[in-house]
Structure formats: C-alpha cells, structure tokens
Short mmCIF file of C-alpha atoms in Angstrom, two decimals:
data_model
loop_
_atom_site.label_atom_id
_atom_site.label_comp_id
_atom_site.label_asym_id
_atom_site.label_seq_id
_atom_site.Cartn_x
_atom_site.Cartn_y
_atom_site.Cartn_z
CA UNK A 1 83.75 126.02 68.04
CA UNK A 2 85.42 122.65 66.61
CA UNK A 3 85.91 121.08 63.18
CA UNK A 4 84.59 117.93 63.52
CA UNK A 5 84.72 114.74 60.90
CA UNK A 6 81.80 112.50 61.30
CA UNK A 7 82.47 109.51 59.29
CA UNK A 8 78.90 107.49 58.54
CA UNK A 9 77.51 111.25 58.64
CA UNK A 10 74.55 110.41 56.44
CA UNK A 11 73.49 107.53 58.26
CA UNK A 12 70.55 108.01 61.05
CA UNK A 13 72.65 108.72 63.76
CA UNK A 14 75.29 110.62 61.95
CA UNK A 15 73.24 112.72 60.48
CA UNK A 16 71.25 113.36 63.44
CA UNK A 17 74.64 114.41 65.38
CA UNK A 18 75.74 116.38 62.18
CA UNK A 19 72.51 118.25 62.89
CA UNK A 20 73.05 118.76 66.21
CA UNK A 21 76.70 119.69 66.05
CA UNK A 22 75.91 122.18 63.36
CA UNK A 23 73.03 123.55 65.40
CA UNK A 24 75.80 123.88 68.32
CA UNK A 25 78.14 126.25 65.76
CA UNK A 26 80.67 123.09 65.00
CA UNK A 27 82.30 122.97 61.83
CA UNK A 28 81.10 120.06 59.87
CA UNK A 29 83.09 117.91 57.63
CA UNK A 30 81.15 114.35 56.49
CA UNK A 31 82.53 111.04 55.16
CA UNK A 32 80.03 108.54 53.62
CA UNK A 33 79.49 106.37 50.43
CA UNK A 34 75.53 107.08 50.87
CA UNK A 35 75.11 103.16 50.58
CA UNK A 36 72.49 102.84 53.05
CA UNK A 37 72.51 106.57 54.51
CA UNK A 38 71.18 109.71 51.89
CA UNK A 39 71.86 113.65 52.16
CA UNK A 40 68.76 113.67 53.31
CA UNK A 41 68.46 113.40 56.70
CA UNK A 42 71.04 116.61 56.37
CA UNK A 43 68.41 118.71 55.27
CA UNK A 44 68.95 122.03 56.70
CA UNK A 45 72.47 121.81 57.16
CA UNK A 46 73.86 120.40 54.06
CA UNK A 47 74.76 123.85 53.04
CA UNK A 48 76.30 124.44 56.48
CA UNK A 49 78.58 121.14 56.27
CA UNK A 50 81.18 119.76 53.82
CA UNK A 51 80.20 116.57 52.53
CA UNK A 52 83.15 113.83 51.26
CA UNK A 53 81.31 111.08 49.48
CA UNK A 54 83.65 108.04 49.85
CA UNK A 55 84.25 104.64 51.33
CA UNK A 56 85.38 104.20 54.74
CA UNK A 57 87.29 101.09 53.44
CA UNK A 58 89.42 103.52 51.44
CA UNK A 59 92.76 104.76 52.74
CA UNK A 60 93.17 107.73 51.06
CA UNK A 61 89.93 108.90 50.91
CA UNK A 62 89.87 108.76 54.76
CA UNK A 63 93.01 110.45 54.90
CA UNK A 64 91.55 113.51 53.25
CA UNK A 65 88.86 113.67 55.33
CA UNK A 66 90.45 113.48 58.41
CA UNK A 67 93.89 116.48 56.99
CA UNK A 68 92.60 119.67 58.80
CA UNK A 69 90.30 118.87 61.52
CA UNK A 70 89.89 119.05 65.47
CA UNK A 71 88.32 115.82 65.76
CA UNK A 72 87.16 112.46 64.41
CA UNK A 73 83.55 111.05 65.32
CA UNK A 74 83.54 107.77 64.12
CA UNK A 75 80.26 105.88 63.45
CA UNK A 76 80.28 104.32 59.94
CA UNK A 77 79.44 100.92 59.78
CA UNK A 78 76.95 98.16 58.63
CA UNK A 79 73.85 98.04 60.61
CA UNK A 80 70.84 96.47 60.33
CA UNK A 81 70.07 92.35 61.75
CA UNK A 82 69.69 91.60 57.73
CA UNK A 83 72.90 92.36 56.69
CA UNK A 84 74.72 90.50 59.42
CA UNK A 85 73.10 87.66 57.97
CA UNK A 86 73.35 88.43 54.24
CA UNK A 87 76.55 89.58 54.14
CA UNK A 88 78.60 89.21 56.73
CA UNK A 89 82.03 89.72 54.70
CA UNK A 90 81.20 93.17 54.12
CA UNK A 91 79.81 94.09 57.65
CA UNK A 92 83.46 92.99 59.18
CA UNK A 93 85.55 94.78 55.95
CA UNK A 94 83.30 97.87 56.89
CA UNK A 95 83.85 98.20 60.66
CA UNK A 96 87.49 96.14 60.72
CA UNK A 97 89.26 98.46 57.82
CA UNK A 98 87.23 101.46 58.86
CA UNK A 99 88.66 101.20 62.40
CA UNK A 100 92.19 100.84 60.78
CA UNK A 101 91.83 103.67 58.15
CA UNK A 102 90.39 106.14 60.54
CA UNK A 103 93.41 105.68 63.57
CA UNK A 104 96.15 105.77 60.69
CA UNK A 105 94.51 108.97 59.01
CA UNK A 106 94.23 110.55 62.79
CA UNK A 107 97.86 109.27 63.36
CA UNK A 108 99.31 110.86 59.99
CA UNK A 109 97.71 114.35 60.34
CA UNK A 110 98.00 114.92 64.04
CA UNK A 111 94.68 114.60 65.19
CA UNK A 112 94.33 113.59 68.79
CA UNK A 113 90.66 113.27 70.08
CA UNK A 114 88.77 110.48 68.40
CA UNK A 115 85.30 109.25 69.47
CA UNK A 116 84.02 105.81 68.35
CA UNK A 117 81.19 104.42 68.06
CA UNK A 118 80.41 100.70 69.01
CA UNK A 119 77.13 98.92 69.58
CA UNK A 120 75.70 96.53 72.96
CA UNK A 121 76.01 93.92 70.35
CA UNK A 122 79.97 94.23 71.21
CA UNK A 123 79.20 92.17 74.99
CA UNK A 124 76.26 90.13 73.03
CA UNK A 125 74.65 88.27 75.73
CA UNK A 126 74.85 90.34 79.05
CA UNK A 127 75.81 88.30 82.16
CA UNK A 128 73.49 91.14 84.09
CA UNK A 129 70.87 93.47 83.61
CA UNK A 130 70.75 96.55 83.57
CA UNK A 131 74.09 96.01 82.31
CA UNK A 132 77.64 97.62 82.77
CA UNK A 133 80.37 98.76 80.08
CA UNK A 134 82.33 96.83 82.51
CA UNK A 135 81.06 93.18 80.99
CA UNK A 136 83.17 90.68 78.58
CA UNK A 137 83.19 91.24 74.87
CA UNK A 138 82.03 88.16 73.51
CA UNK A 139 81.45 86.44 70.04
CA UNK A 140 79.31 83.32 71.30
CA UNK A 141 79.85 81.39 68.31
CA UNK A 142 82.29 82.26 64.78
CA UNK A 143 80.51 79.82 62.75
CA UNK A 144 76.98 82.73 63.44
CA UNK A 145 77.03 85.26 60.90
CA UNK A 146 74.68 87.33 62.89
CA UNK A 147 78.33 87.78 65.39
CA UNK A 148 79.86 89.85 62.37
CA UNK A 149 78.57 93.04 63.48
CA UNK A 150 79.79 92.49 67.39
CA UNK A 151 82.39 90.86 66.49
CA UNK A 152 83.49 94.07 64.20
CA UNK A 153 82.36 96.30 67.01
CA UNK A 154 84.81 94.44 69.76
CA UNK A 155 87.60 94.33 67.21
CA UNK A 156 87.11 98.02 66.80
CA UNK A 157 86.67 98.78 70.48
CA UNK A 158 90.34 96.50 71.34
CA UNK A 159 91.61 98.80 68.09
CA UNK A 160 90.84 102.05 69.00
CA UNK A 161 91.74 101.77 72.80
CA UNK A 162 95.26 100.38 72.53
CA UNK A 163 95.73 102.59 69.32
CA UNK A 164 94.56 105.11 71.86
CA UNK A 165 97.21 104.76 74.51
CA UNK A 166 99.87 106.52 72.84
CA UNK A 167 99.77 109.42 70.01
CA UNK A 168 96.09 110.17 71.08
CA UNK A 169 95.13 113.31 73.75
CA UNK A 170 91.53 111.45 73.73
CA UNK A 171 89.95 108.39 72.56
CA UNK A 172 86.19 107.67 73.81
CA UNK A 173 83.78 105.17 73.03
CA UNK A 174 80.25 104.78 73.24
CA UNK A 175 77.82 102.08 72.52
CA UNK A 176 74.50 102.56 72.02
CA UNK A 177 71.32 100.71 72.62
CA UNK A 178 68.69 100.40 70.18
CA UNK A 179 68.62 103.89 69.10
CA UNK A 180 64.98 104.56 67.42
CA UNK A 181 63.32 107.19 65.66
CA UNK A 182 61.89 108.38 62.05
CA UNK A 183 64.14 107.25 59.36
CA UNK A 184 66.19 105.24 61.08
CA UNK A 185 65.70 102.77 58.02
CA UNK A 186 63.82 99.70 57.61
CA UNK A 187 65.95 96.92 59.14
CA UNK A 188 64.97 96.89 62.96
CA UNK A 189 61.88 95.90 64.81
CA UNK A 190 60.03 99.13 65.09
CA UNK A 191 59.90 99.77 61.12
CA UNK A 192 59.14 96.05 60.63
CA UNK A 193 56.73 96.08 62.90
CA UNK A 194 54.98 99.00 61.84
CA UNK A 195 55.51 97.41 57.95
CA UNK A 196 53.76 94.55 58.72
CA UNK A 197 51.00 95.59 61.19
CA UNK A 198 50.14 98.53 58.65
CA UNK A 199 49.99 95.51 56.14
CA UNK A 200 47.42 93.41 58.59
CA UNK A 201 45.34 96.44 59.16
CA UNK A 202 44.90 97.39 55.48
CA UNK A 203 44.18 94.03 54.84
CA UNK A 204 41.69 93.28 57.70
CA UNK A 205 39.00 96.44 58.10
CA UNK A 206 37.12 96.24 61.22
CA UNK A 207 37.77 96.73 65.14
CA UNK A 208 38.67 93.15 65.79
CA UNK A 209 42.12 92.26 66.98
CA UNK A 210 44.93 91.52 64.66
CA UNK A 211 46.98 88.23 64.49
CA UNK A 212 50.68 89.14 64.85
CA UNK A 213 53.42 87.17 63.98
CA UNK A 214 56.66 87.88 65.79
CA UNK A 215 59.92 85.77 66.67
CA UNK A 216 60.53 84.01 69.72
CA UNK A 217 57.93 83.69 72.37
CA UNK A 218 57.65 87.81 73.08
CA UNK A 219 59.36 87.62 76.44
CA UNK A 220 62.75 89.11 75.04
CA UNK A 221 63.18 92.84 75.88
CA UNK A 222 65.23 95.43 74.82
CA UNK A 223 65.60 98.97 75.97
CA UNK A 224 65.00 101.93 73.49
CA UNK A 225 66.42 105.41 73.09
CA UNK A 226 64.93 107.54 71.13
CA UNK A 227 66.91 109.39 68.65
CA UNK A 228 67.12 112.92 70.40
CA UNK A 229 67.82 111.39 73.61
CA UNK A 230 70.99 108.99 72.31
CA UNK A 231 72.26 112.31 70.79
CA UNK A 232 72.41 114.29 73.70
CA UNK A 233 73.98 111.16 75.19
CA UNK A 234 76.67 111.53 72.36
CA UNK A 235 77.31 114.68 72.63
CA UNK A 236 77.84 114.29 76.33
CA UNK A 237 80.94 112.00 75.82
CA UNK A 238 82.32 114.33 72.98
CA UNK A 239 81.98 117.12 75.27
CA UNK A 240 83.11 115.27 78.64
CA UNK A 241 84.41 111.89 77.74
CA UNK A 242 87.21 110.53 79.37
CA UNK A 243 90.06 109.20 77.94
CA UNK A 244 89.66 105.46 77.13
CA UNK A 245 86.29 105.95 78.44
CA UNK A 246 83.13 103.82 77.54
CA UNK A 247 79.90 104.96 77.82
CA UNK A 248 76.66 103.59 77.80
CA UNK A 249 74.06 105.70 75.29
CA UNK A 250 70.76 104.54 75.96
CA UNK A 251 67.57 104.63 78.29
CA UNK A 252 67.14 101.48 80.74
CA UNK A 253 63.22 101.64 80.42
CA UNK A 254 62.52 97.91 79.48
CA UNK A 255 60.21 96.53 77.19
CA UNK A 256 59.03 92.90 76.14
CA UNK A 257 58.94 92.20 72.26
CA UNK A 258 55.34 91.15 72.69
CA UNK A 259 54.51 94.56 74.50
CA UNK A 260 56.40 96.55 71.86
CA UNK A 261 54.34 94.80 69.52
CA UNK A 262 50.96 95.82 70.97
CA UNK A 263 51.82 99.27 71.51
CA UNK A 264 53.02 99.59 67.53
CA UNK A 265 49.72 98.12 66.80
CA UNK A 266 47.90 100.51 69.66
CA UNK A 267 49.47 103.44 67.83
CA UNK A 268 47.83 101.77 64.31
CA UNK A 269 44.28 101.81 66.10
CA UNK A 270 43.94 98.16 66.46
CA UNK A 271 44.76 95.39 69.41
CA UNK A 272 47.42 92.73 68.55
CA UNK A 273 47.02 88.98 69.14
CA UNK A 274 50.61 88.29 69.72
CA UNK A 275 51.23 84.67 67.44
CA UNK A 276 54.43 83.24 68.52
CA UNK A 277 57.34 81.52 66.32
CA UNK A 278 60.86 80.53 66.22
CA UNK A 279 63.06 82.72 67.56
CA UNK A 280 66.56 84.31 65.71
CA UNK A 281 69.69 81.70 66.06
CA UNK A 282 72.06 84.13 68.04
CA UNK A 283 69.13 86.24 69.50
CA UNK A 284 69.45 88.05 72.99
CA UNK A 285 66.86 87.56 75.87
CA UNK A 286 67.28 90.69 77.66
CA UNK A 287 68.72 93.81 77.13
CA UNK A 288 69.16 96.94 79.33
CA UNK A 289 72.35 99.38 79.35
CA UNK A 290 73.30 101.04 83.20
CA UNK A 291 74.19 104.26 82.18
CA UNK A 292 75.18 105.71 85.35
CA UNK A 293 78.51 106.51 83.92
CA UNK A 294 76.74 108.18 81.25
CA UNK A 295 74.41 110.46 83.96
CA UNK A 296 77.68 111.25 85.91
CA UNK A 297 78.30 113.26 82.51
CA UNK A 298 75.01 115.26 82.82
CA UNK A 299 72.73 113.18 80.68
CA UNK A 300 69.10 111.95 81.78
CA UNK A 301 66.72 110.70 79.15
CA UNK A 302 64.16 112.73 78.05
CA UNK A 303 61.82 110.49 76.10
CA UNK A 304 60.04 107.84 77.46
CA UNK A 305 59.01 104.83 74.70
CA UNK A 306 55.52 105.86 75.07
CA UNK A 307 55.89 109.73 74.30
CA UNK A 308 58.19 108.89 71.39
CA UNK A 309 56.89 105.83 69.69
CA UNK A 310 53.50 107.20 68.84
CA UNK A 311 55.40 109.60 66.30
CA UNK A 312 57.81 106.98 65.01
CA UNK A 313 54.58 104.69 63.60
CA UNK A 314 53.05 107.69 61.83
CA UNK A 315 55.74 108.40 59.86
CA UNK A 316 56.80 104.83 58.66
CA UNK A 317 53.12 103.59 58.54
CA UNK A 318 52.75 106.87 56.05
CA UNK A 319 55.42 106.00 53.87
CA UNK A 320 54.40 101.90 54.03
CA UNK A 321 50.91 103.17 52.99
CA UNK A 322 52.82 105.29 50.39
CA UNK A 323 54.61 102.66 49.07
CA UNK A 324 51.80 100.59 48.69
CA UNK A 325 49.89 102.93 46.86
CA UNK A 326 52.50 103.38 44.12
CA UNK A 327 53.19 99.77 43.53
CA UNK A 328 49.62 98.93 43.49
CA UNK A 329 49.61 101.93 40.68
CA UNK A 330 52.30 100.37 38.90
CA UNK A 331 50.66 96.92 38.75
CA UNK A 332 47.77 98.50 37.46
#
C-alpha cells in the first residue's frame, strides 16, 4: 500500500483513479479547487480519502499536499474545447504553474516518483496514424487559442522530464485519448451530442430521421476510451512505468464524427441525417494513439465504443431531459 496525491482528484478522471486506487487499498490524499470537478464523483470513498481543497496555481497549498506522501499523480488542468477558446490565459496559468508548483513541492519534501498527466493534444496534428508517443510536440499556430491546452501540455511534458532527470527515482507520463464516460462533464462531443440530439428528438415526435448539425464534413475521427478502460491504462504506468516513460492511454478503435453521431442518435431511438458545417479553426482530421508500449505493460482494452456508449447517452440524455424539465418549471 502507497500514499498517493492526486492533484485534479475531483475531476472525471481523478476521481475515477481516486476510486480505483482506494478500491486497490492506496492511501488517498486529493488536491482540487472543485472549479469544474465536485466531491461527487468520490462518492464512496470520500470518507476513505483526505481531501485538500485548493488551487494548483498556489505554492504553498501544493506544498502541503505533496509533505508526507509516496507519490504524486498529477492530472489537474483545464479541459474542455470551450475553455481553450474562452479563456486561454487561465488554461496555460493552470497547467504551466501547476507543472512548476507540483516538481518544486516533490523537490522540497523528498518525493521521488511523480506521474503526469498530458493529453494527444500535446503532438496536435499526428504525422501518422495510429500514432506513436514518439511524434513532435507541436503548437501549429500561437496566434490559436484553441493551442493553449497543448501547448500547456508540451510545456508540462519538456518540464517534468528534464525536472525528472535528476532528484527524481521516477517520473512517467501518460497522455490520454479522448477518455469518455458518465460525468465526464459537458464540454466534449459525446455530451454535446447527446444535448442536442435529446433536444431534436423532444422537439420532433415521430420515427422519421433527425437533421443533425455537426462541424466539419463528419470524416474526422477520433479514437475513444472509455473511462474504466483509460484507468486501468493509468494504473498500468503507475504500477510499471518507466522512468521518463510516455505512454499512450487509449483504445485505437476509430470512429468518424458523422458515425459517432448516428450511433448517439441510434442509442436516442432515432436515425440521424448528418447536416454538415464549418469545421473548428485548429481542428484535427484523424486521431488514433498506438499503444503498444502501453500493452507491453499488461493493458488491453476492455470496452469497445459500442458496449460502452449505449450507457454514456442514458445518463446525460436523463439529466438533459432533467434539466429541461426544471427550467421549463421555472418559466412557468
């Protein structure tokens, strides 16, 4: 048994690693300001765990948090396309000062295995697909706010590995790929997509097929990993990560946008006519991780899209019917 830190901890993937570590018989300590992650998703181990409510962005508090423990999972940031947009200031401070705080707090109180988390939006554009954690980090373009969040990642990554050549036993990184699941949140496809296609349904009764509205022409793809799978792929590198190591958390089954889109609105009852529009300035045409370094640890997904997604629309098409119903109450 470890004492872990998890920094982000009430975020969707923090929390569901806090739950598995806990489940594991890890020691628990969590950092987190709860701005976009709630104690919540700890539910049936917040008694179990010590939870720190503070800002990543603050020295001191971080220092705390880190005085007594084995090791530091680090996965507090700024996610969510939106925010890279809205405010991109804040997405670098978070993942920039983070990075800093948590490799001086590790540094001060002699803690020596670190694992970090950083994203696939790190490498941006892959030059190949399935792709490598071999690839160049790139920002394509400063002047794109949507770059804040790689560009934080890849700051973090350069960071935490040279950092992690000296004082450090360990220092891993992984970078996951679309991780998806129930309350993940509300800015990424899947919820959006289920937001809006519960919206169209609601709206138009029937068996005829839906009109769908999505960016770009729905060729894009992306690879999703559900939530369970990407944290036994975490827990793999904690367990058996190299030093310096980079892993690859995800599950290379590819999907189109435009597929993705029919199969939210298959799991809704209805058939989407895709509509095309504009794509996203910045936006990605393919993306795919090779996680054979990540296998060579002992990990093989478990969940393919179409066992896990059905799930994932119940339970935000609930809460979008929910919602609905009690602002329709209050406008009443």
């Amino acid at each position: 048994m470890k004492h872990y830190l998890v920094t982000g901890g009430s975020g969707f993937i923090g929390a569901a690693l806090v739950q598995r570590l806990v489940k594991d018989g890890h020691k628990v300590r969590v950092l987190d300001d709860n701005s976009r992650g709630h104690t919540g998703r700890l539910e049936g181990v917040l008694d179990d765990v010590e939870f720190v409510q503070g800002d990543i962005r603050d020295g001191g508090a971080v220092n705390d948090a880190v005085r007594g423990v084995d090791g530091v999972l680090h996965l507090a940031a700024v996610n969510g396309t939106k925010h890279f947009y809205q405010k991109p200031e804040v997405v670098l401070d978070v993942g920039v000062r983070g990075m800093l705080n948590v490799l001086d707090a590790c540094r001060a109180n002699g803690v020596g295995d670190l694992v970090v988390a950083s994203s696939s939006e790190a490498y941006q554009t892959p030059p190949a697909v399935p792709t490598p954690e071999e690839v160049p980090l790139v920002v394509p373009d400063v002047l794109n706010a949507r770059y804040s969040y790689g560009g934080s990642k890849l700051i973090s990554e350069l960071l935490a590995v040279n950092w992690g050549r000296t004082g450090f036993d360990r220092v891993a990184i992984f970078r996951p790929h679309n991780v998806y699941g129930a309350d993940m949140g509300w800015d990424h496809v899947i919820p959006e997509f289920v937001r809006r296609g519960v919206e169209a349904v609601d709206a138009s009764p029937g068996n005829g097929r839906i009109a769908f509205p999505i960016q770009g022409d729905g060729r894009q793809t992306r690879a999703f990993v559900h939530i369970d799978d990407a944290v036994d792929g975490i827990v793999a590198v904690i367990e058996r990560g190299a030093h310096l190591g980079i892993y690859h958390i995800g599950n290379p089954e590819e999907v189109s946008i435009a597929d993705l889109a029919r199969r939210t609105l298959a799991c809704l009852g209805r058939e989407a006519e895709i509509v095309p529009g504009p794509a996203a300035p910045g936006g990605t045409d393919r993306r795919s991780p090779d996680i054979a370094k990540l296998t060579a640890l002992g990990f093989a997904p478990r969940i393919p899209l179409a066992q896990g997604l059905p799930g994932v629309v119940d339970w935000y098409a609930a809460r979008t019917r929910a919602d609905a119903g009690r602002f329709g109450q209050a406008a009443e």
